[in-house]
PDB file of C-alpha atoms in Angstrom:
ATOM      1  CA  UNK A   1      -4.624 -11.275  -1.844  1.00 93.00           C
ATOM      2  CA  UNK A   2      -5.562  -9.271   1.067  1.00 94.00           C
ATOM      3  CA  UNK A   3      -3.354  -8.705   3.799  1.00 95.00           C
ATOM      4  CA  UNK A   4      -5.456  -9.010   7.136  1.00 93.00           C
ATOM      5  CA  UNK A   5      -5.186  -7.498  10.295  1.00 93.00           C
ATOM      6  CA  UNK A   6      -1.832  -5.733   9.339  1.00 95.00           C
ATOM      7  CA  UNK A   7      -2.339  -2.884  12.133  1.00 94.00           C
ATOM      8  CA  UNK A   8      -2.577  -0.452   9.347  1.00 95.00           C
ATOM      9  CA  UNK A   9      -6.433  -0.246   8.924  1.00 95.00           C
ATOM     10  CA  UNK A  10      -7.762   2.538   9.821  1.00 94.00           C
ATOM     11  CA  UNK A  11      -4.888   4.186  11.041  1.00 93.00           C
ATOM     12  CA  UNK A  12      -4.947   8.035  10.196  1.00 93.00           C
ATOM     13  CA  UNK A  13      -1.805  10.043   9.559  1.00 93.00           C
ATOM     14  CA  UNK A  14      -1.085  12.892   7.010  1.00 94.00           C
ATOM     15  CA  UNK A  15       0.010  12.363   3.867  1.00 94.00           C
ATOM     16  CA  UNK A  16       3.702  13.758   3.604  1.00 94.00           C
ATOM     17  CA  UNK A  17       4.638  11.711   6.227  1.00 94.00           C
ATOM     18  CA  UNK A  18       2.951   8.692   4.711  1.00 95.00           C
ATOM     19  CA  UNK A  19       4.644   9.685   1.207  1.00 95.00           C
ATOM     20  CA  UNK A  20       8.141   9.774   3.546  1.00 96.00           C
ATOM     21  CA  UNK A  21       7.432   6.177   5.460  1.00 96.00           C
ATOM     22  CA  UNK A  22       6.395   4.572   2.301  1.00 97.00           C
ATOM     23  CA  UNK A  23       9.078   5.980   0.329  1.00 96.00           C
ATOM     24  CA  UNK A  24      11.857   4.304   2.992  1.00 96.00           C
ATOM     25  CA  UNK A  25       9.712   1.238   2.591  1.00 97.00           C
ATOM     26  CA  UNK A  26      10.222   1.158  -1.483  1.00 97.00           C
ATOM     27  CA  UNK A  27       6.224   1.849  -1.687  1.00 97.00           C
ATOM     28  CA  UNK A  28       5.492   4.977  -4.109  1.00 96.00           C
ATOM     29  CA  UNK A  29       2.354   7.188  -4.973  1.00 93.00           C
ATOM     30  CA  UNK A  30       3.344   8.094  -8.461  1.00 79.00           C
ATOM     31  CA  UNK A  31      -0.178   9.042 -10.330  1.00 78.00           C
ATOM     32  CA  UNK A  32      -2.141   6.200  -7.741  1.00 72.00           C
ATOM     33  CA  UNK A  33      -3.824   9.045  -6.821  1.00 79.00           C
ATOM     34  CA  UNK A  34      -7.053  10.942  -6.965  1.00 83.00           C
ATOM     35  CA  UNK A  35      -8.277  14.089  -5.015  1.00 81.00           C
ATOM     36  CA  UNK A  36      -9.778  11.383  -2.679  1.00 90.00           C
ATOM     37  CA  UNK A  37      -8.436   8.225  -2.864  1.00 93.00           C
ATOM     38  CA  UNK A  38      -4.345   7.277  -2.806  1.00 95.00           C
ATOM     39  CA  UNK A  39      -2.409   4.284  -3.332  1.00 94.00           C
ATOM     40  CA  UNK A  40       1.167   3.220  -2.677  1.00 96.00           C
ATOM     41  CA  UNK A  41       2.913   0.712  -4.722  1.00 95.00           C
ATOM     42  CA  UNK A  42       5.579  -1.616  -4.684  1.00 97.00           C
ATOM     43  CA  UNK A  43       6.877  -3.717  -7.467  1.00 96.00           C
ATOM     44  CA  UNK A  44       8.126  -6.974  -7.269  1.00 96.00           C
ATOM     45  CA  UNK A  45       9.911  -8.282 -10.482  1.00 95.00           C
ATOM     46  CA  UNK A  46      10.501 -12.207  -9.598  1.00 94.00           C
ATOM     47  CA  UNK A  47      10.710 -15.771 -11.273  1.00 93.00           C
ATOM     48  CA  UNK A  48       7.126 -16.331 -11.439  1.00 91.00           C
ATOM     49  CA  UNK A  49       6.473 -13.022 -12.414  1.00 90.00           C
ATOM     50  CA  UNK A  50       6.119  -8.971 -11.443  1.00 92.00           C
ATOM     51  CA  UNK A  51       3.408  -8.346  -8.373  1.00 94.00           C
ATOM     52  CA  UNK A  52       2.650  -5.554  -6.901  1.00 94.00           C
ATOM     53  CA  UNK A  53       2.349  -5.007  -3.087  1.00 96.00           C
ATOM     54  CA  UNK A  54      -0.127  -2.252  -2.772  1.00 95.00           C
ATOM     55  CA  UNK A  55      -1.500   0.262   0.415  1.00 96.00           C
ATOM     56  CA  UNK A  56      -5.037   1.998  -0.504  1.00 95.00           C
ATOM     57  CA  UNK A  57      -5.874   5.042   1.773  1.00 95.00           C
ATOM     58  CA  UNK A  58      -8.557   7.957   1.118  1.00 95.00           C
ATOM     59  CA  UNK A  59      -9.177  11.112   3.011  1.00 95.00           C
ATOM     60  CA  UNK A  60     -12.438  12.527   4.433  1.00 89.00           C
ATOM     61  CA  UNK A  61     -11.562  16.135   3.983  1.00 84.00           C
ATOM     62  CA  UNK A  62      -8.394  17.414   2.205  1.00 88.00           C
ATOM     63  CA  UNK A  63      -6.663  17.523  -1.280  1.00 87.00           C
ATOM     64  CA  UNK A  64      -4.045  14.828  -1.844  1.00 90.00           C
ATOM     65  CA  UNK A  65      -2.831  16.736  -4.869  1.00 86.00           C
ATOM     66  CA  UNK A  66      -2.064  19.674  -2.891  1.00 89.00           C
ATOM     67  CA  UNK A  67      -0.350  17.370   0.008  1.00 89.00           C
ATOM     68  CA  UNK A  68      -2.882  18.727   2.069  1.00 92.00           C
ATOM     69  CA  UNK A  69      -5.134  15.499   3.521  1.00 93.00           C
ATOM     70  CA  UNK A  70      -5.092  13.243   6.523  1.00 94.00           C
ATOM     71  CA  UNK A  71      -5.487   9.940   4.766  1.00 95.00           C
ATOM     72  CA  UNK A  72      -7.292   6.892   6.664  1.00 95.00           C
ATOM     73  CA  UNK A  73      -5.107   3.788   5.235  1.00 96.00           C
ATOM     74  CA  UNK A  74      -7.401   0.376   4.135  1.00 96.00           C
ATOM     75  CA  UNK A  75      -6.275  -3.232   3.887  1.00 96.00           C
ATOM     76  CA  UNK A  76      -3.335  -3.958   1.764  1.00 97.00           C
ATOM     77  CA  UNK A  77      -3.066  -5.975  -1.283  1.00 95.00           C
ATOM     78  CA  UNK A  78      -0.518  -8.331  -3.435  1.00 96.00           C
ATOM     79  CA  UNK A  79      -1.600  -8.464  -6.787  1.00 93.00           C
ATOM     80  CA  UNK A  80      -0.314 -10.399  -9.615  1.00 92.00           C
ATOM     81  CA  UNK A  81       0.551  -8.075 -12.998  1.00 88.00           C
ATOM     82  CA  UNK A  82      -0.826  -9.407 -15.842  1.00 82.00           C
ATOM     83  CA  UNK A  83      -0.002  -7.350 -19.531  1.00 81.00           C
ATOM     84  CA  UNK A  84      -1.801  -5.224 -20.365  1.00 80.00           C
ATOM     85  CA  UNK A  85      -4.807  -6.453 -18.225  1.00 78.00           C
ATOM     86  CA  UNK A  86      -3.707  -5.171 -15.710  1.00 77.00           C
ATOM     87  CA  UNK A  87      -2.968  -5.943 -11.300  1.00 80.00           C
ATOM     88  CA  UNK A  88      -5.066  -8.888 -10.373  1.00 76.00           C
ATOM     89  CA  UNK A  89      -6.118  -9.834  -6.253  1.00 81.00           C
ATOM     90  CA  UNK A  90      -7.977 -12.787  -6.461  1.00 79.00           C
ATOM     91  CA  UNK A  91      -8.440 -15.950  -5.028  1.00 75.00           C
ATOM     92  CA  UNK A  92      -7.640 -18.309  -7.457  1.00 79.00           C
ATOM     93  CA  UNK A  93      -4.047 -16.096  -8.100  1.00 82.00           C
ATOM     94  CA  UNK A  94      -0.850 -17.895  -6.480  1.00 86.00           C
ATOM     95  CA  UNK A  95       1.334 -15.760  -4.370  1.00 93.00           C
ATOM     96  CA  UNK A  96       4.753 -16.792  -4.149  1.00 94.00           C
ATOM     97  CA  UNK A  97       5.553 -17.892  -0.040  1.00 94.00           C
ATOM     98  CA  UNK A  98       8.873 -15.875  -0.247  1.00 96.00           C
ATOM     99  CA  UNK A  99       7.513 -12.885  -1.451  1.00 96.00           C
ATOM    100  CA  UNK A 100       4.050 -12.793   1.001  1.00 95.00           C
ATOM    101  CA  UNK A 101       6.648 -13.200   3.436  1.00 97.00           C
ATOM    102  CA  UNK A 102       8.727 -10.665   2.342  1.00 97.00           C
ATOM    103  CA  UNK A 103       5.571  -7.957   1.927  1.00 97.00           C
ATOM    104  CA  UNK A 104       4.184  -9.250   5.658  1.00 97.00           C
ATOM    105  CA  UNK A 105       8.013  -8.229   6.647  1.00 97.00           C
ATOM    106  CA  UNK A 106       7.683  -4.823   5.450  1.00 98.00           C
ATOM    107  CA  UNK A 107       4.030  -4.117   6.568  1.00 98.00           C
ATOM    108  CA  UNK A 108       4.990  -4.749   9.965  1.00 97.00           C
ATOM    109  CA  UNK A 109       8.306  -2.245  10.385  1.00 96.00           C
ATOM    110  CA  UNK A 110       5.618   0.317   8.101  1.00 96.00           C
ATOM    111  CA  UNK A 111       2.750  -0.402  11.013  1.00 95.00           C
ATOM    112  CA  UNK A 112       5.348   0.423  13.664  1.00 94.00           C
ATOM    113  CA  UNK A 113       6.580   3.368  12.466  1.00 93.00           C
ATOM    114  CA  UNK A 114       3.506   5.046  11.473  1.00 91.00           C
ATOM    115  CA  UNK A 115       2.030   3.901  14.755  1.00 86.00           C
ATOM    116  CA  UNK A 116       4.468   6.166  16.354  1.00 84.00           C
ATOM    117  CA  UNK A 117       2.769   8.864  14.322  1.00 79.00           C
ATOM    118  CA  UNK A 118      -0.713   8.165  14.196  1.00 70.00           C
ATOM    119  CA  UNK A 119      -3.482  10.790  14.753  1.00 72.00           C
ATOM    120  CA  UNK A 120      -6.494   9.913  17.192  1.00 68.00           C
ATOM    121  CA  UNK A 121      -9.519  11.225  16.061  1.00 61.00           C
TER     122      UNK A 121
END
């Protein structure tokens, strides 16, 4: 599922303070990386099963490997994990209420505190 109108799209900010933000929010980049693309995760082990809460971004210009980008941040997503298929999004996938409350919770103290620091292009 797709979170919508989070205050997060769009927003542009460089990438060691995301990494730093997302970190205090329990989100990681790990390897969800490319030289373009980056994604934060957050797992969620509970009783009906482990999802992830997810925040894509990608920069224009810049190398994420080198910690050298301004990222542009997308829509986040909870997926559901399924062995060894993999994280799936869709529709027909049932989202716990607690924990889409719970992910809503910490999207909105992340969208106010990289607000603060948010670059206007």
């Amino acid at each position: 599922m797709y979170f919508e109108n989070t205050g997060l799209e769009n927003t542009l900010a460089d990438i060691t303070l995301l990494d730093d933000l997302m970190r205090e929010h329990g989100l990681i980049r790990a390897t969800g990386w490319d030289y373009e693309r980056v994604t934060w995760d957050r797992r969620f082990d509970v009783r009906e099963g482990t999802f992830y809460l997810r925040v894509f971004g990608f920069t224009k210009d810049g190398d994420i490997g080198a910690n050298d980008a301004m990222i542009t941040l997308l829509k986040p997503a909870l997926g559901k994990h399924y062995f060894p298929h993999g994280v799936e999004y869709g529709e027909g996938e049932a989202f716990p209420a607690h924990l889409v409350k719970s992910c809503q919770e910490i999207l909105k103290s992340l969208e106010k505190q990289i607000k603060s620091f948010e670059i206007h292009a």
